[in-house]
Coordinates of C-alpha atoms in Angstrom, one line a residue:
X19 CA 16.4 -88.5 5.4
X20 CA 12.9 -87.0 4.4
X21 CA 11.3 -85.8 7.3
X22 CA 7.7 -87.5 7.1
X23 CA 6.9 -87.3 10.7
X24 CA 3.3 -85.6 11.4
X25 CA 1.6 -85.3 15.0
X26 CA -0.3 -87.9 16.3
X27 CA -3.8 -86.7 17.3
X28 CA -3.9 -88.6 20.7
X29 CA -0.1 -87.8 22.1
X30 CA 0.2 -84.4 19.9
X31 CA 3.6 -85.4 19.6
X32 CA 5.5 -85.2 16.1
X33 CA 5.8 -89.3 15.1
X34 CA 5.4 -91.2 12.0
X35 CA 1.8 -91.4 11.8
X36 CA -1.5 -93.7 10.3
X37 CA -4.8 -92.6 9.3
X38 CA -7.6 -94.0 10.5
X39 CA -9.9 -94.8 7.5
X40 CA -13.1 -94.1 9.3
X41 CA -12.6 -90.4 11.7
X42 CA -10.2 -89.4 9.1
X43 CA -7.0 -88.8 12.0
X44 CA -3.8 -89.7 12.0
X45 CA -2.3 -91.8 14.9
X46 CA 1.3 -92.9 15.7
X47 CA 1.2 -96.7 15.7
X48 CA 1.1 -96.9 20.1
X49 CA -1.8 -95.1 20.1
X50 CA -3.5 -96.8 16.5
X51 CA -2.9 -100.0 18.5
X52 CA -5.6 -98.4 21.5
X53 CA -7.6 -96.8 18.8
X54 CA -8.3 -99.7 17.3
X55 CA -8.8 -101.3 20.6
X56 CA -11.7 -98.6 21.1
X57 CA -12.6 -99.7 18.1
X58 CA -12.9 -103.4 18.5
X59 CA -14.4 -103.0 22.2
X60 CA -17.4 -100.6 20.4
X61 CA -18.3 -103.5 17.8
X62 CA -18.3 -106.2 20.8
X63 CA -21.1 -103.7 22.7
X64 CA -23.2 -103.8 19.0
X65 CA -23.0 -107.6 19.1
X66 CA -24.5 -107.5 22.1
X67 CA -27.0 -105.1 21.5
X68 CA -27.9 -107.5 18.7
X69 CA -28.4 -110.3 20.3
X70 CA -30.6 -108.6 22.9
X71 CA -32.7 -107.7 20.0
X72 CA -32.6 -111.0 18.3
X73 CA -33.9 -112.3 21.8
X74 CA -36.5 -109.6 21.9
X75 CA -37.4 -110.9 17.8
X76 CA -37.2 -114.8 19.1
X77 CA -39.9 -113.4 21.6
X78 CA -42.1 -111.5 19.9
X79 CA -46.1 -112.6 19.9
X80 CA -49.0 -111.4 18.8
X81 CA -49.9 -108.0 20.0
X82 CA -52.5 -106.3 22.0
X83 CA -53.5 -104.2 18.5
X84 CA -53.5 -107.0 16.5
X85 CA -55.8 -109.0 19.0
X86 CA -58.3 -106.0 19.2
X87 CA -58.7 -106.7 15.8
X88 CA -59.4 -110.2 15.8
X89 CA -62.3 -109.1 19.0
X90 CA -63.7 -106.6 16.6
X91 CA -64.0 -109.2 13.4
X92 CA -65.2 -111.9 16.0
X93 CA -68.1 -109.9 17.3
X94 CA -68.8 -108.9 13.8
X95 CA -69.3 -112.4 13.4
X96 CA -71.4 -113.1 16.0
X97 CA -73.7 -110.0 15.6
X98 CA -74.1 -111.3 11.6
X99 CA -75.0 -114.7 12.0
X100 CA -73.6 -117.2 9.7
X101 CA -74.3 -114.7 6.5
X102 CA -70.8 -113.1 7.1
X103 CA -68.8 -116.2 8.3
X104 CA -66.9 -116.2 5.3
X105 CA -66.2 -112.4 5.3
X106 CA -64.9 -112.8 8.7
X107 CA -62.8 -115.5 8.0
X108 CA -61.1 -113.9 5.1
X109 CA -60.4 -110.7 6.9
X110 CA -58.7 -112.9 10.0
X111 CA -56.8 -114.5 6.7
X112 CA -55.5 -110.8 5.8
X113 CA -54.4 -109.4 9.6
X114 CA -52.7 -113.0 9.9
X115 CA -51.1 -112.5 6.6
X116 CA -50.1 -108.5 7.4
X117 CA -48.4 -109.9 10.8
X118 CA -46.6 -112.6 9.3
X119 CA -45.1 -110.4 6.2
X120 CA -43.9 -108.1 9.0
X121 CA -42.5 -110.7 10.7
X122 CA -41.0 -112.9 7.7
X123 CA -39.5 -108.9 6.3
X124 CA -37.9 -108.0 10.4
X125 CA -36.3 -112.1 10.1
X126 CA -34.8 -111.4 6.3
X127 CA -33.6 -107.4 8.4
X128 CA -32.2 -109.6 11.0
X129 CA -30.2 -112.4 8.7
X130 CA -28.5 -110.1 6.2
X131 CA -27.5 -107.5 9.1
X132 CA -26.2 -111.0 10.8
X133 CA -23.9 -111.7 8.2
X134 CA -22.6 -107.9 8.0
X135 CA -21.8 -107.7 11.7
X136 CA -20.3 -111.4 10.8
X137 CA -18.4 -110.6 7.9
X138 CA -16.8 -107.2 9.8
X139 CA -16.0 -109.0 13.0
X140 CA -14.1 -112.0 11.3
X141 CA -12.3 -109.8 8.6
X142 CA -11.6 -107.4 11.4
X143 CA -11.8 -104.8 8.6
X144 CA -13.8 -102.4 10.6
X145 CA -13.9 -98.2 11.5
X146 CA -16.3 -95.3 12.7
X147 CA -18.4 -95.3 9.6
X148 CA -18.9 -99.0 9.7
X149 CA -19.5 -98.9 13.5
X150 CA -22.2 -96.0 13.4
X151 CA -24.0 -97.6 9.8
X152 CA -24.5 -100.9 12.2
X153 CA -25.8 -98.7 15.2
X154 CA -28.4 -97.4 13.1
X155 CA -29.7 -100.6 10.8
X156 CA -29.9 -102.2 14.5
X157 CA -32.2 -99.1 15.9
X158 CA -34.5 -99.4 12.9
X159 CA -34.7 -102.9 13.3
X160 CA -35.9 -102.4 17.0
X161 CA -37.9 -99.6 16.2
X162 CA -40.0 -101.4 13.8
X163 CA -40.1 -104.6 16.4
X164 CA -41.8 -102.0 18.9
X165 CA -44.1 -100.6 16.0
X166 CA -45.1 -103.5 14.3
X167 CA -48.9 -102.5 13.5
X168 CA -50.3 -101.2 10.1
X169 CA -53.4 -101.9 9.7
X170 CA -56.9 -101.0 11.7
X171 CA -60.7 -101.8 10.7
X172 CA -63.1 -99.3 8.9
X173 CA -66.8 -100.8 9.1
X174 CA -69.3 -99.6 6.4
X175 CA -72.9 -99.8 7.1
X176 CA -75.2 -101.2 4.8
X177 CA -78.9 -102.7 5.0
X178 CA -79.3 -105.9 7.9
X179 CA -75.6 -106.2 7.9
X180 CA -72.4 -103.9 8.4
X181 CA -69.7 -105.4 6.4
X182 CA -66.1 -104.6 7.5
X183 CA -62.5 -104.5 5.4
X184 CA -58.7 -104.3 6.6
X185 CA -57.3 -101.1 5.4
X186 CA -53.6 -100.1 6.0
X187 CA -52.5 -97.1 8.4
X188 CA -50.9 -95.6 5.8
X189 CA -54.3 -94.9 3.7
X190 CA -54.8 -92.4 6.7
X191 CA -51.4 -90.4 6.8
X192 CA -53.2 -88.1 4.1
X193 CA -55.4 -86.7 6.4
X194 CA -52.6 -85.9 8.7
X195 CA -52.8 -82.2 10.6
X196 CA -50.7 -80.2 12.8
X197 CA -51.4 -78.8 16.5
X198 CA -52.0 -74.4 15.1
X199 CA -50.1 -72.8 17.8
X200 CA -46.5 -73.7 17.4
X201 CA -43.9 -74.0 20.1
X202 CA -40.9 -71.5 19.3
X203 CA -38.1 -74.4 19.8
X204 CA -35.2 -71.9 18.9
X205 CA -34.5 -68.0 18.8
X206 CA -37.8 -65.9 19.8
X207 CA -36.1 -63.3 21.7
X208 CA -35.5 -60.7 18.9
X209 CA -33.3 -59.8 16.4
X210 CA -29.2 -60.7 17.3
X211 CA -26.2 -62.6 17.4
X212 CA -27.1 -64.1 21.3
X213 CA -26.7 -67.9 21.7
X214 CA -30.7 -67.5 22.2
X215 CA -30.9 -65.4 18.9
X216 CA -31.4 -65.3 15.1
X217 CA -30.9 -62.7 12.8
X218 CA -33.2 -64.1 9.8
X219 CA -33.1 -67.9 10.0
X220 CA -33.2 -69.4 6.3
X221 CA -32.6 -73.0 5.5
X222 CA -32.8 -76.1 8.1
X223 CA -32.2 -79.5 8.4
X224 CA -33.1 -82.1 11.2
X225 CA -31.0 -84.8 11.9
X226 CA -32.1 -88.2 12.6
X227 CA -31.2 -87.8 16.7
X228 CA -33.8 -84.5 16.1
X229 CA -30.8 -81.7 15.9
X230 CA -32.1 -79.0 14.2
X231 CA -29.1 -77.1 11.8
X232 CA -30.2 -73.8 10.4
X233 CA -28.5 -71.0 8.2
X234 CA -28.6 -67.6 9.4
X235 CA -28.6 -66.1 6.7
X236 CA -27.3 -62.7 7.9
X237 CA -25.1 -63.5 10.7
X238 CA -22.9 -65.4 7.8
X239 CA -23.2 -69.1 10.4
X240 CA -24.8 -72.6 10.8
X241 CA -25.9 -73.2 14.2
X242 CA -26.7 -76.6 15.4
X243 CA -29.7 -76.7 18.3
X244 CA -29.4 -80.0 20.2
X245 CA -32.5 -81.9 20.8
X246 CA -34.7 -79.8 23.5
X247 CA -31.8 -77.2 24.1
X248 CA -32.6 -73.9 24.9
X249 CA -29.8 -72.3 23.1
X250 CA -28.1 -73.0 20.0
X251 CA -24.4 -73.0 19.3
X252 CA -22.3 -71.8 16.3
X253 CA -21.1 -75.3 14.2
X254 CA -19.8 -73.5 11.1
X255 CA -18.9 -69.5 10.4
X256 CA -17.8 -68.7 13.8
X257 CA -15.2 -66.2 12.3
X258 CA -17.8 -63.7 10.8
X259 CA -18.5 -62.8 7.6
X260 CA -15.7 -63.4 5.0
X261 CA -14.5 -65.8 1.9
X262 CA -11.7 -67.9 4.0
X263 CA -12.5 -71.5 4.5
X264 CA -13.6 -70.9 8.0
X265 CA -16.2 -67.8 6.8
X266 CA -19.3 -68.0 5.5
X267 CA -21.0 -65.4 3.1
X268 CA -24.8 -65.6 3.8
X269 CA -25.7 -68.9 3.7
X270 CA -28.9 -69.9 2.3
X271 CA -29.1 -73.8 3.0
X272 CA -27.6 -76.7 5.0
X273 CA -27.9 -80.4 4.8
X274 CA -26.2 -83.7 6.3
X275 CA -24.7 -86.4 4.6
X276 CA -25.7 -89.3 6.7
X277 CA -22.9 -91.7 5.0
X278 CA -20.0 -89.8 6.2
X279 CA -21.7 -87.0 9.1
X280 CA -20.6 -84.1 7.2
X281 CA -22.3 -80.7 7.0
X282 CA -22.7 -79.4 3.3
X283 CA -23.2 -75.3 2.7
X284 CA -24.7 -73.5 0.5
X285 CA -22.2 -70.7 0.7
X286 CA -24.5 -68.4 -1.7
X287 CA -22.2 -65.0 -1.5
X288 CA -19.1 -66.7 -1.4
X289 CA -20.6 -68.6 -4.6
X290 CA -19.4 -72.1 -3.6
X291 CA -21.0 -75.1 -1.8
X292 CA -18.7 -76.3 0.9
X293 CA -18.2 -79.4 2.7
X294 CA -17.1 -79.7 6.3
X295 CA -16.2 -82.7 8.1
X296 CA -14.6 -82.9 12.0
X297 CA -14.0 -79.5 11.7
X298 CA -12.0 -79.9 7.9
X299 CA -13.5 -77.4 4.9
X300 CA -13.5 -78.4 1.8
X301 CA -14.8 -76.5 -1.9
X302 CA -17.3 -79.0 -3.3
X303 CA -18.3 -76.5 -5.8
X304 CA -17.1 -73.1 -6.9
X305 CA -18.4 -70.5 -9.1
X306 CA -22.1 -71.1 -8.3
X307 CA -25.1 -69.0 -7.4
X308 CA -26.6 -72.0 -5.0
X309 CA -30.0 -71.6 -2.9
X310 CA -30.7 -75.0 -2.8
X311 CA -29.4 -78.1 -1.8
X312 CA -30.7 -82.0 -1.9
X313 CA -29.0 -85.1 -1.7
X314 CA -30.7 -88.4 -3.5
X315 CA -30.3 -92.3 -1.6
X316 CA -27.9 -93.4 -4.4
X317 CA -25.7 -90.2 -3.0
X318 CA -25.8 -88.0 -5.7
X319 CA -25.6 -84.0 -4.9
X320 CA -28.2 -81.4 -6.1
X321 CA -27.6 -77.7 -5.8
X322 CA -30.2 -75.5 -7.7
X323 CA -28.4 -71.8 -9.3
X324 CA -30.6 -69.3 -9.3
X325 CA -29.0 -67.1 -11.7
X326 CA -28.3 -69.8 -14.5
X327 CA -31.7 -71.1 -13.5
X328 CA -31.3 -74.4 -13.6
X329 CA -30.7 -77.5 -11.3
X330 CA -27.7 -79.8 -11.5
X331 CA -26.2 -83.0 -10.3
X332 CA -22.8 -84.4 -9.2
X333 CA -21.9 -87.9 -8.2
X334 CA -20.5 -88.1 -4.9
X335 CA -16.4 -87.4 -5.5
X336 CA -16.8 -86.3 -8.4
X337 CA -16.9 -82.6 -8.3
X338 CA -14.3 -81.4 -10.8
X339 CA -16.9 -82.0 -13.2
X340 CA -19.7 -79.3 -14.2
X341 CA -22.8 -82.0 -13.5
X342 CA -25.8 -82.8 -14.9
X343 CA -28.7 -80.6 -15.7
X344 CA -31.6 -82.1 -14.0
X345 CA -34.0 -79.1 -14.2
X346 CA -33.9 -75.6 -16.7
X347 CA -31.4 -74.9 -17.9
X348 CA -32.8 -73.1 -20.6
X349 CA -32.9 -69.4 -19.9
X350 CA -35.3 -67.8 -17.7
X351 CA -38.9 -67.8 -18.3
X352 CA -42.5 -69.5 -17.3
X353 CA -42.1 -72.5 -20.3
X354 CA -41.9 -76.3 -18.8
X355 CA -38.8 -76.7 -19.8
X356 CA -37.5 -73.2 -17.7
X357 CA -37.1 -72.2 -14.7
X358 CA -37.6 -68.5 -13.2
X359 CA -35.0 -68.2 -10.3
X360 CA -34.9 -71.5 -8.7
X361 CA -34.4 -72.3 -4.9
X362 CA -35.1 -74.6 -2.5
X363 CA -35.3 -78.2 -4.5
X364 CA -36.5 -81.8 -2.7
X365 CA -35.2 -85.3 -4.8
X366 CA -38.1 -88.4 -4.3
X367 CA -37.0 -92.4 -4.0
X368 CA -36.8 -92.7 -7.8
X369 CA -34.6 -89.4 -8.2
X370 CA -37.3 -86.8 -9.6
X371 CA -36.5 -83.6 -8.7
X372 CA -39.2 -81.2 -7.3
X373 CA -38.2 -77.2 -7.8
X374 CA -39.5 -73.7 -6.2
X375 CA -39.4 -72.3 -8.7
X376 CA -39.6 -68.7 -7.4
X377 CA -40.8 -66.4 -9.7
X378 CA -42.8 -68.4 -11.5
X379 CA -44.6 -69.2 -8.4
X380 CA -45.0 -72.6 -8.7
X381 CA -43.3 -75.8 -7.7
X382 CA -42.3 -78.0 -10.9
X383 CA -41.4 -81.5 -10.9
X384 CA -38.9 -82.7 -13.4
X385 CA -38.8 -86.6 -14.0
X386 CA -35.0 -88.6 -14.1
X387 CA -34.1 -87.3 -17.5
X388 CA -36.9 -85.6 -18.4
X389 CA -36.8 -82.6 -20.9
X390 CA -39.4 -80.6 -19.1
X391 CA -41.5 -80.5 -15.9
X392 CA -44.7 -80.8 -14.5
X393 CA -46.2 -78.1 -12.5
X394 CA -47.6 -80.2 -8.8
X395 CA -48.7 -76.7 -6.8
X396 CA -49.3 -73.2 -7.9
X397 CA -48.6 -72.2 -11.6
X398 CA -51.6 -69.7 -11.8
X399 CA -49.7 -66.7 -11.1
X400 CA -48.9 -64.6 -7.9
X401 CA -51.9 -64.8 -5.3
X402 CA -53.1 -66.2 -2.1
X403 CA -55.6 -68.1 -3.5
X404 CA -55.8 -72.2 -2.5
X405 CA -54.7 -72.5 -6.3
X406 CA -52.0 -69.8 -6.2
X407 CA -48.7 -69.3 -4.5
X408 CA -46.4 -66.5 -4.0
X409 CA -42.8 -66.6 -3.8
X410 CA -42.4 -70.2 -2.6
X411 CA -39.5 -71.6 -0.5
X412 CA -39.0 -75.0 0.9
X413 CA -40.0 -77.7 -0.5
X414 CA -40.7 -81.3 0.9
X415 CA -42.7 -84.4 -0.7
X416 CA -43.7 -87.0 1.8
X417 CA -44.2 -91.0 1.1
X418 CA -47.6 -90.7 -0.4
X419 CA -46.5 -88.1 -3.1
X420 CA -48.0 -85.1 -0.9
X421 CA -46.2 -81.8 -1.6
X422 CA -45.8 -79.7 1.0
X423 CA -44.6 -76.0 0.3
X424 CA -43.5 -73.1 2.2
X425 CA -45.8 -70.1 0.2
X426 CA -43.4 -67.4 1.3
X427 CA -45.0 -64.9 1.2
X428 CA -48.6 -65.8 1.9
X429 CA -47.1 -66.4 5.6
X430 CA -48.3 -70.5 5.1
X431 CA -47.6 -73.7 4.7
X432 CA -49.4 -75.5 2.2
X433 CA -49.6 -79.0 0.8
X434 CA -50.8 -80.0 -2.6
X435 CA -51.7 -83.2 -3.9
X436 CA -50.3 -84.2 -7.2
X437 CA -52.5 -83.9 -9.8
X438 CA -55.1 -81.4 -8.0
X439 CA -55.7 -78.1 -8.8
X440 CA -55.4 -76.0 -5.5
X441 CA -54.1 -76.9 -2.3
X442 CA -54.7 -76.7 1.2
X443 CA -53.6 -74.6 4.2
X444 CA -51.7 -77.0 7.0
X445 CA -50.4 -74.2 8.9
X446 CA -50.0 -70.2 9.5
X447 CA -52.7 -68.6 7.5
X448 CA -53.3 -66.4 9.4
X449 CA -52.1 -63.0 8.0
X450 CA -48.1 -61.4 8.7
X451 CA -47.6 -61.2 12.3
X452 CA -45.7 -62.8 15.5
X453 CA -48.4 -65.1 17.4
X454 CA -48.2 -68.6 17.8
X455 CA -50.4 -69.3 14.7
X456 CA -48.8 -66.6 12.3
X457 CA -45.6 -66.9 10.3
X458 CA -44.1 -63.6 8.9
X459 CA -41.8 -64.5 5.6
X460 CA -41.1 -68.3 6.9
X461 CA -38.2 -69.6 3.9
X462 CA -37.8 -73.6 4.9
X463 CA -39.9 -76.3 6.2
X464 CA -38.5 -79.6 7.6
X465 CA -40.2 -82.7 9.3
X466 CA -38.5 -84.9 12.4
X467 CA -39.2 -88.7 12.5
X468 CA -42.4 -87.9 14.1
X469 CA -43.7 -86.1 11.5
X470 CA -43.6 -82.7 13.3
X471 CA -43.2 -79.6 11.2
X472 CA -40.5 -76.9 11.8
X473 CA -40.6 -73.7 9.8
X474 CA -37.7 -71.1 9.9
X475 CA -39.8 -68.1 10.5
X476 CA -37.4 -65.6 9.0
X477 CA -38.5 -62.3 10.1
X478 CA -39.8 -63.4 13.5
X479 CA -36.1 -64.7 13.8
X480 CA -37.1 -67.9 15.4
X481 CA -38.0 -71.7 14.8
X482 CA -41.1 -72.7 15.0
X483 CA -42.1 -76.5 15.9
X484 CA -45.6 -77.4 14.6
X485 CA -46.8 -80.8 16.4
X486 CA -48.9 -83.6 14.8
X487 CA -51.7 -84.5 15.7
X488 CA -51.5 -88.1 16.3
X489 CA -53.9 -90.6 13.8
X490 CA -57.1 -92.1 15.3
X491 CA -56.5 -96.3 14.9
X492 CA -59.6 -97.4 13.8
X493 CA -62.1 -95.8 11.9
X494 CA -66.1 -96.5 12.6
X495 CA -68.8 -94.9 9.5

């Protein structure tokens, strides 16, 4: 008889074993019987966490904010005389239409996330991944319930009468700034391979539970700091430098698939991207010079190649393949349709993909199947003027199309409108050096949920946490 018995990750004993769809383990069937158990037992706790939130939805009334509103357009009113009734009333018709949209969009959330949890709990077809996508649909959900407000007045003076609009929040976020003495939230004590150290920090990525992953670059490791941890602890590369599956060759950049929690690797040295998931490696990519990594919402894969100078694509899976040239790919140089050393690389909602392009000092954004880019920041050669940049790094583009750049070595982060011709200083600045409000070579940039900043700040071998300052809710000219 063939001797197909392999060990059962609960009992550790050798038995004829089932995987588990969703952690990827294999069980004998005693302990897949209490596994799925778990399992069933976890979906009954997000049923009930959903109707708690469906009772908080059934519940939910009109705000504090949004009555503030209605005060302000009353007095308006009354201050105005019957000249600006009408005004008045069709600003009251606008914040009652902005509350009910909100309401009639978190009712359509609610139904189709009802009939998901329905579906999986009568098909009983069900694992971890399915489990932790509900978990997190339900937090936004209730989230947004306990943010619901968009909207403030701006009141505009004019002759006898000041007459008011309804503007959305949003309109504002572009005027968003950042506290200039940053907390070091990572490394700060020197150069080293201490739990508390770095030894020249290079990409990052913050999860959505705010765990900050960073490459150190030359202590050949990831290392994951948990959300207000003192230390940091070694995820992937614990066995030095080397080119085994379990060794890592200077990294350059990390990222997370949200879909299946796994931690992808720009091995640079090793020339490979690497996938690892519960502590399994696997080649994504081989024989590639990556810097840059980027993942799209429709799960496709970037990795930039700064030798071939060029960006390219791979559907999820799919890796056998050489991908898609999204960006270069036609020699090096300073043309449109080139790329001079490419690095860190950021993909928008409808897939264009936005390049530091290093040498060139510029960023460049290339279009879905576009022969040639568009320079958004720099592109007037090496400099630290507001319409230069010099060896840029990280790159990140927030909803409103604002590009926010890592200028290497001008020590700053800068952000650039699309469309302008220089940019602005957000942070740093402030000349090479180690004080709260200097950076010295800082490579990434990355943004939590909150929109605070975080900069690797390579040769001050720390991470550096840049707050917001919060927006002011109603504006008075």
């Amino acid at each position: 008889m063939v001797n197909n018995k392999t060990q059962c990750f609960t009992c550790n004993k050798d038995k004829i074993t089932y995987l588990c769809g969703g952690c990827l383990r294999n069980f004998c069937l005693v302990d897949l019987t209490e596994h799925r158990q778990i399992l069933s037992e976890e979906l009954h706790l997000i049923i009930n966490d959903y109707d708690q939130c469906k009772q908080i939805f059934s519940e939910q009334k009109p705000n504090s904010h949004d009555l503030s509103l209605i005060d302000q357009i009353n007095q308006w009113e009354t201050d105005s005389i019957d000249k600006i009734k009408q005004k008045a009333q069709d600003c009251r018709n606008i914040i009652i239409g902005y509350s009910q949209t909100f309401l009639n969009d978190i009712e359509i959330k609610f139904n189709d996330l009802s009939e998901q949890v329905k579906q999986i709990h009568e098909e009983n077809e069900f694992n971890e991944i399915n489990l932790n996508y509900l978990r997190i649909q339900l937090r936004k959900i209730t989230e947004e319930l306990n943010n619901p407000s968009t909207i403030s007045i701006e009141e505009d003076s004019q002759p006898f009468i000041n007459e008011i609009s309804i503007i959305s929040l949003e309109k504002k976020l572009k005027f968003k700034k950042w506290k200039q003495n940053a907390i070091t939230v990572a490394g700060g004590n020197g150069e080293g391979q201490e739990s508390n150290q770095f030894k020249c920090p290079y990409g990052i990525f913050i999860d959505e539970y705010k765990n900050i992953f960073i490459a150190d670059y030359n202590i050949h490791h990831i290392v994951e700091c948990k959300y207000n941890a003192k230390e940091g602890q070694i995820f992937v590369g614990e066995n030095k430098q080397g080119n085994r599956m379990d060794q890592l060759n200077y990294p350059t950049d990390v990222i997370i698939n949200q879909q299946n929690r796994s931690v992808i690797i720009a091995d640079r040295w090793n020339r490979r991207v690497i996938q690892w998931v519960n502590q399994n490696q696997q080649i994504l990519i081989d024989n590639i010079d990556c810097y840059g990594l980027a993942i799209d919402k429709y799960g496709f894969l970037y990795a930039s190649n700064g030798v071939k100078n060029e960006v390219r694509r791979w559907k999820m899976g799919e890796y056998e393949n050489e991908g898609t040239i999204v960006a270069g790919g036609n020699g090096k140089g300073n043309r449109l349709n080139q790329l001079n050393h490419p690095t860190d690389i950021f993909v928008d909602e409808d897939q264009s993909v936005y390049v530091s392009d290093q040498n060139n000092h510029r960023v460049i954004k290339w279009g879905k199947d576009a022969k040639e880019g568009r320079i958004v920041a720099g592109g007037n050669g090496q400099g630290k003027n507001l319409n230069q940049l010099s060896l840029p790094h990280g790159v990140i583009v927030d909803d409103l199309g604002q590009i926010y750049v890592t200028d290497s070595h001008n020590h700053r982060i800068m952000r650039w409108c699309e469309g302008k011709e220089e940019g602005e200083v957000v942070v740093g600045g402030n000349g090479k050096g180690n004080q709260s409000n200097q950076l010295n070579l800082p490579s990434g940039l990355s943004f939590d949920d909150e929109g605070n900043l975080y900069v690797p700040d390579y040769l001050n071998h720390r991470i550096q946490k840049f707050e917001v300052i919060p927006c002011m809710k109603f504006i008075v000219k």
